[in-house]
């Protein structure tokens, strides 16, 4: 069921303040931390749990790929964040494989697996996530009665606070929110978006 929280709602304001403080504070902390690490970390170090670290990361990557595949097969909207999570993990995997194998005979394999496997798959997942997000925005734009082009992905407000969403939502039998379809040109845009999806 769709829940729309007005931007003036006290909980929405409090959550936004907490989120902005946490994210901004993390950035302010992280910049000097990176500088500190760049001058203080040794270039080499022996670790005892190397196998657990890599097996754990690969397990997380396999779980993310599995969730991405499952949401894609089920055609669920939650595919979008899972695709972005999986793409990010694939890039991290390629980065660490290459950097940690830099002065070893395994470097060629790390570079090859990054160029043939991890990076192309990450790019595909990012493209699919952005494309589906764009189609979702266009569909919502058309169903809310707009006839012009939908705004760019980078310009869209969070949908729970967007003022262009209609309030005439009604729940269907399965509890999902149904939106009254727009007439005329808006419907044609919605039909085109549906055909592309």
Short mmCIF file of C-alpha atoms in Angstrom, two decimals:
data_model
loop_
_atom_site.label_atom_id
_atom_site.label_comp_id
_atom_site.label_asym_id
_atom_site.label_seq_id
_atom_site.Cartn_x
_atom_site.Cartn_y
_atom_site.Cartn_z
CA UNK A 1 0.00 0.00 0.00
CA UNK A 2 1.36 3.43 -0.87
CA UNK A 3 1.94 5.74 2.08
CA UNK A 4 2.59 9.38 1.37
CA UNK A 5 4.29 11.36 4.13
CA UNK A 6 4.03 15.11 3.69
CA UNK A 7 7.37 16.92 3.94
CA UNK A 8 6.06 18.96 6.88
CA UNK A 9 5.32 15.80 8.93
CA UNK A 10 7.33 15.93 12.21
CA UNK A 11 8.75 12.40 11.80
CA UNK A 12 9.79 13.11 8.22
CA UNK A 13 11.60 16.27 9.35
CA UNK A 14 13.33 14.46 12.22
CA UNK A 15 14.39 11.55 10.01
CA UNK A 16 15.75 13.93 7.38
CA UNK A 17 17.76 15.84 9.99
CA UNK A 18 19.20 12.61 11.42
CA UNK A 19 20.05 11.28 7.95
CA UNK A 20 21.69 14.54 6.84
CA UNK A 21 23.70 14.78 10.07
CA UNK A 22 24.87 11.15 9.80
CA UNK A 23 25.86 11.34 6.13
CA UNK A 24 27.50 14.78 6.37
CA UNK A 25 29.26 13.86 9.62
CA UNK A 26 30.57 10.67 8.00
CA UNK A 27 32.02 12.65 5.11
CA UNK A 28 33.63 15.21 7.44
CA UNK A 29 35.20 12.36 9.44
CA UNK A 30 36.25 10.27 6.44
CA UNK A 31 38.35 12.90 4.64
CA UNK A 32 40.94 13.39 7.43
CA UNK A 33 40.80 9.64 8.20
CA UNK A 34 41.86 8.85 4.62
CA UNK A 35 44.73 11.34 4.91
CA UNK A 36 45.80 9.77 8.21
CA UNK A 37 45.69 6.24 6.78
CA UNK A 38 47.65 7.26 3.69
CA UNK A 39 50.61 8.34 5.83
CA UNK A 40 50.35 5.81 8.68
CA UNK A 41 49.52 2.43 7.12
CA UNK A 42 52.40 0.10 6.27
CA UNK A 43 52.68 -1.01 2.63
CA UNK A 44 52.62 -4.67 3.68
CA UNK A 45 51.12 -6.61 6.55
CA UNK A 46 50.64 -10.26 7.40
CA UNK A 47 47.13 -11.22 8.49
CA UNK A 48 45.81 -14.42 10.06
CA UNK A 49 42.21 -14.43 8.81
CA UNK A 50 42.88 -13.80 5.09
CA UNK A 51 40.81 -16.80 3.97
CA UNK A 52 37.85 -15.87 6.19
CA UNK A 53 37.88 -12.29 4.91
CA UNK A 54 37.78 -13.37 1.24
CA UNK A 55 35.33 -16.24 1.71
CA UNK A 56 33.06 -13.91 3.70
CA UNK A 57 33.20 -11.24 0.99
CA UNK A 58 32.56 -13.77 -1.77
CA UNK A 59 29.64 -15.17 0.22
CA UNK A 60 28.15 -11.66 0.49
CA UNK A 61 28.72 -11.17 -3.25
CA UNK A 62 27.06 -14.50 -4.07
CA UNK A 63 24.09 -13.60 -1.84
CA UNK A 64 23.74 -10.20 -3.57
CA UNK A 65 23.92 -11.79 -7.03
CA UNK A 66 21.34 -14.36 -5.92
CA UNK A 67 18.94 -11.67 -4.65
CA UNK A 68 19.47 -9.65 -7.82
CA UNK A 69 18.70 -12.67 -9.99
CA UNK A 70 15.65 -13.61 -7.89
CA UNK A 71 14.18 -10.08 -8.01
CA UNK A 72 14.84 -9.93 -11.76
CA UNK A 73 13.06 -13.25 -12.36
CA UNK A 74 10.15 -12.12 -10.16
CA UNK A 75 10.07 -8.69 -11.87
CA UNK A 76 10.12 -6.85 -8.55
CA UNK A 77 10.86 -3.15 -8.12
CA UNK A 78 13.38 -4.04 -5.41
CA UNK A 79 15.63 -5.27 -8.25
CA UNK A 80 16.84 -1.68 -8.60
CA UNK A 81 18.64 -1.40 -5.22
CA UNK A 82 19.85 -5.01 -5.39
CA UNK A 83 21.38 -4.37 -8.82
CA UNK A 84 23.19 -1.30 -7.46
CA UNK A 85 24.42 -3.21 -4.39
CA UNK A 86 25.67 -6.09 -6.54
CA UNK A 87 27.35 -3.76 -9.04
CA UNK A 88 29.14 -1.97 -6.21
CA UNK A 89 30.33 -5.25 -4.68
CA UNK A 90 31.60 -6.41 -8.09
CA UNK A 91 33.65 -3.21 -8.49
CA UNK A 92 35.05 -3.66 -4.96
CA UNK A 93 35.95 -7.26 -5.78
CA UNK A 94 37.78 -6.21 -8.95
CA UNK A 95 39.61 -3.40 -7.10
CA UNK A 96 40.85 -5.60 -4.26
CA UNK A 97 41.77 -8.49 -6.55
CA UNK A 98 43.95 -6.23 -8.70
CA UNK A 99 45.51 -4.19 -5.90
CA UNK A 100 46.27 -7.17 -3.67
CA UNK A 101 47.73 -9.20 -6.55
CA UNK A 102 49.79 -6.27 -7.89
CA UNK A 103 53.27 -7.73 -7.42
CA UNK A 104 52.33 -11.37 -7.81
CA UNK A 105 52.05 -13.79 -10.73
CA UNK A 106 48.25 -13.77 -10.22
CA UNK A 107 47.91 -10.16 -11.40
CA UNK A 108 47.12 -11.12 -15.01
CA UNK A 109 44.24 -13.32 -13.84
CA UNK A 110 42.88 -10.56 -11.58
CA UNK A 111 42.97 -8.02 -14.43
CA UNK A 112 41.44 -10.49 -16.88
CA UNK A 113 38.59 -11.45 -14.53
CA UNK A 114 37.91 -7.76 -13.85
CA UNK A 115 37.83 -6.83 -17.55
CA UNK A 116 35.86 -9.87 -18.75
CA UNK A 117 33.61 -10.60 -15.77
CA UNK A 118 33.22 -8.22 -12.85
CA UNK A 119 33.32 -4.78 -14.46
CA UNK A 120 31.08 -5.58 -17.48
CA UNK A 121 28.51 -7.23 -15.19
CA UNK A 122 28.64 -4.24 -12.82
CA UNK A 123 28.13 -1.86 -15.77
CA UNK A 124 25.17 -3.93 -17.00
CA UNK A 125 23.56 -3.92 -13.56
CA UNK A 126 24.02 -0.15 -13.14
CA UNK A 127 22.57 0.43 -16.61
CA UNK A 128 19.56 -1.83 -15.93
CA UNK A 129 18.91 -0.20 -12.54
CA UNK A 130 19.04 3.31 -14.00
CA UNK A 131 16.88 2.34 -16.98
CA UNK A 132 14.22 0.73 -14.77
CA UNK A 133 14.28 3.70 -12.41
CA UNK A 134 13.77 6.00 -15.40
CA UNK A 135 10.84 3.88 -16.67
CA UNK A 136 9.29 3.88 -13.20
CA UNK A 137 9.50 7.67 -13.01
CA UNK A 138 8.01 8.06 -16.50
CA UNK A 139 5.17 5.69 -15.59
CA UNK A 140 4.39 7.54 -12.35
CA UNK A 141 4.62 10.85 -14.19
CA UNK A 142 2.12 9.72 -16.83
CA UNK A 143 -0.28 8.10 -14.35
CA UNK A 144 -0.45 11.28 -12.31
CA UNK A 145 -1.80 13.19 -15.28
CA UNK A 146 1.33 14.87 -16.64
CA UNK A 147 1.61 15.02 -20.42
CA UNK A 148 5.07 16.52 -20.86
CA UNK A 149 8.35 14.70 -20.49
CA UNK A 150 9.17 13.34 -17.04
CA UNK A 151 11.99 15.01 -15.10
CA UNK A 152 15.49 13.57 -15.24
CA UNK A 153 16.34 10.91 -12.66
CA UNK A 154 18.76 13.29 -10.91
CA UNK A 155 16.00 15.93 -10.56
CA UNK A 156 13.25 13.74 -9.06
CA UNK A 157 12.35 14.32 -5.42
CA UNK A 158 11.81 11.40 -3.09
CA UNK A 159 8.40 10.08 -4.08
CA UNK A 160 7.08 10.19 -0.52
CA UNK A 161 7.42 13.98 -0.57
CA UNK A 162 6.89 14.73 -4.27
CA UNK A 163 4.11 17.25 -4.76
CA UNK A 164 3.22 16.01 -8.25
CA UNK A 165 1.84 12.70 -6.99
CA UNK A 166 -1.93 12.59 -6.81
CA UNK A 167 -3.73 11.90 -3.59
CA UNK A 168 -6.51 9.89 -5.27
CA UNK A 169 -5.00 6.50 -4.51
CA UNK A 170 -7.19 3.48 -3.98
CA UNK A 171 -6.16 0.02 -2.84
CA UNK A 172 -6.86 -2.96 -5.04
CA UNK A 173 -7.89 -6.42 -3.82
CA UNK A 174 -4.31 -7.52 -3.09
CA UNK A 175 -3.55 -4.47 -0.98
CA UNK A 176 -1.33 -2.75 -3.52
CA UNK A 177 -2.01 0.87 -4.31
CA UNK A 178 -3.73 1.51 -7.62
CA UNK A 179 -3.55 4.91 -9.24
CA UNK A 180 -6.35 6.25 -11.42
CA UNK A 181 -4.92 6.24 -14.94
CA UNK A 182 -4.55 9.58 -16.62
CA UNK A 183 -6.50 10.21 -19.81
CA UNK A 184 -5.31 11.22 -23.29
CA UNK A 185 -1.62 11.81 -23.82
CA UNK A 186 -0.72 10.69 -20.31
CA UNK A 187 -2.16 7.25 -21.05
CA UNK A 188 -0.19 7.02 -24.30
CA UNK A 189 3.03 7.76 -22.41
CA UNK A 190 2.13 5.11 -19.83
CA UNK A 191 1.44 2.56 -22.57
CA UNK A 192 4.80 3.30 -24.21
CA UNK A 193 6.62 2.92 -20.89
CA UNK A 194 4.80 -0.37 -20.23
CA UNK A 195 5.79 -1.64 -23.68
CA UNK A 196 9.46 -0.80 -23.01
CA UNK A 197 9.40 -2.56 -19.65
#
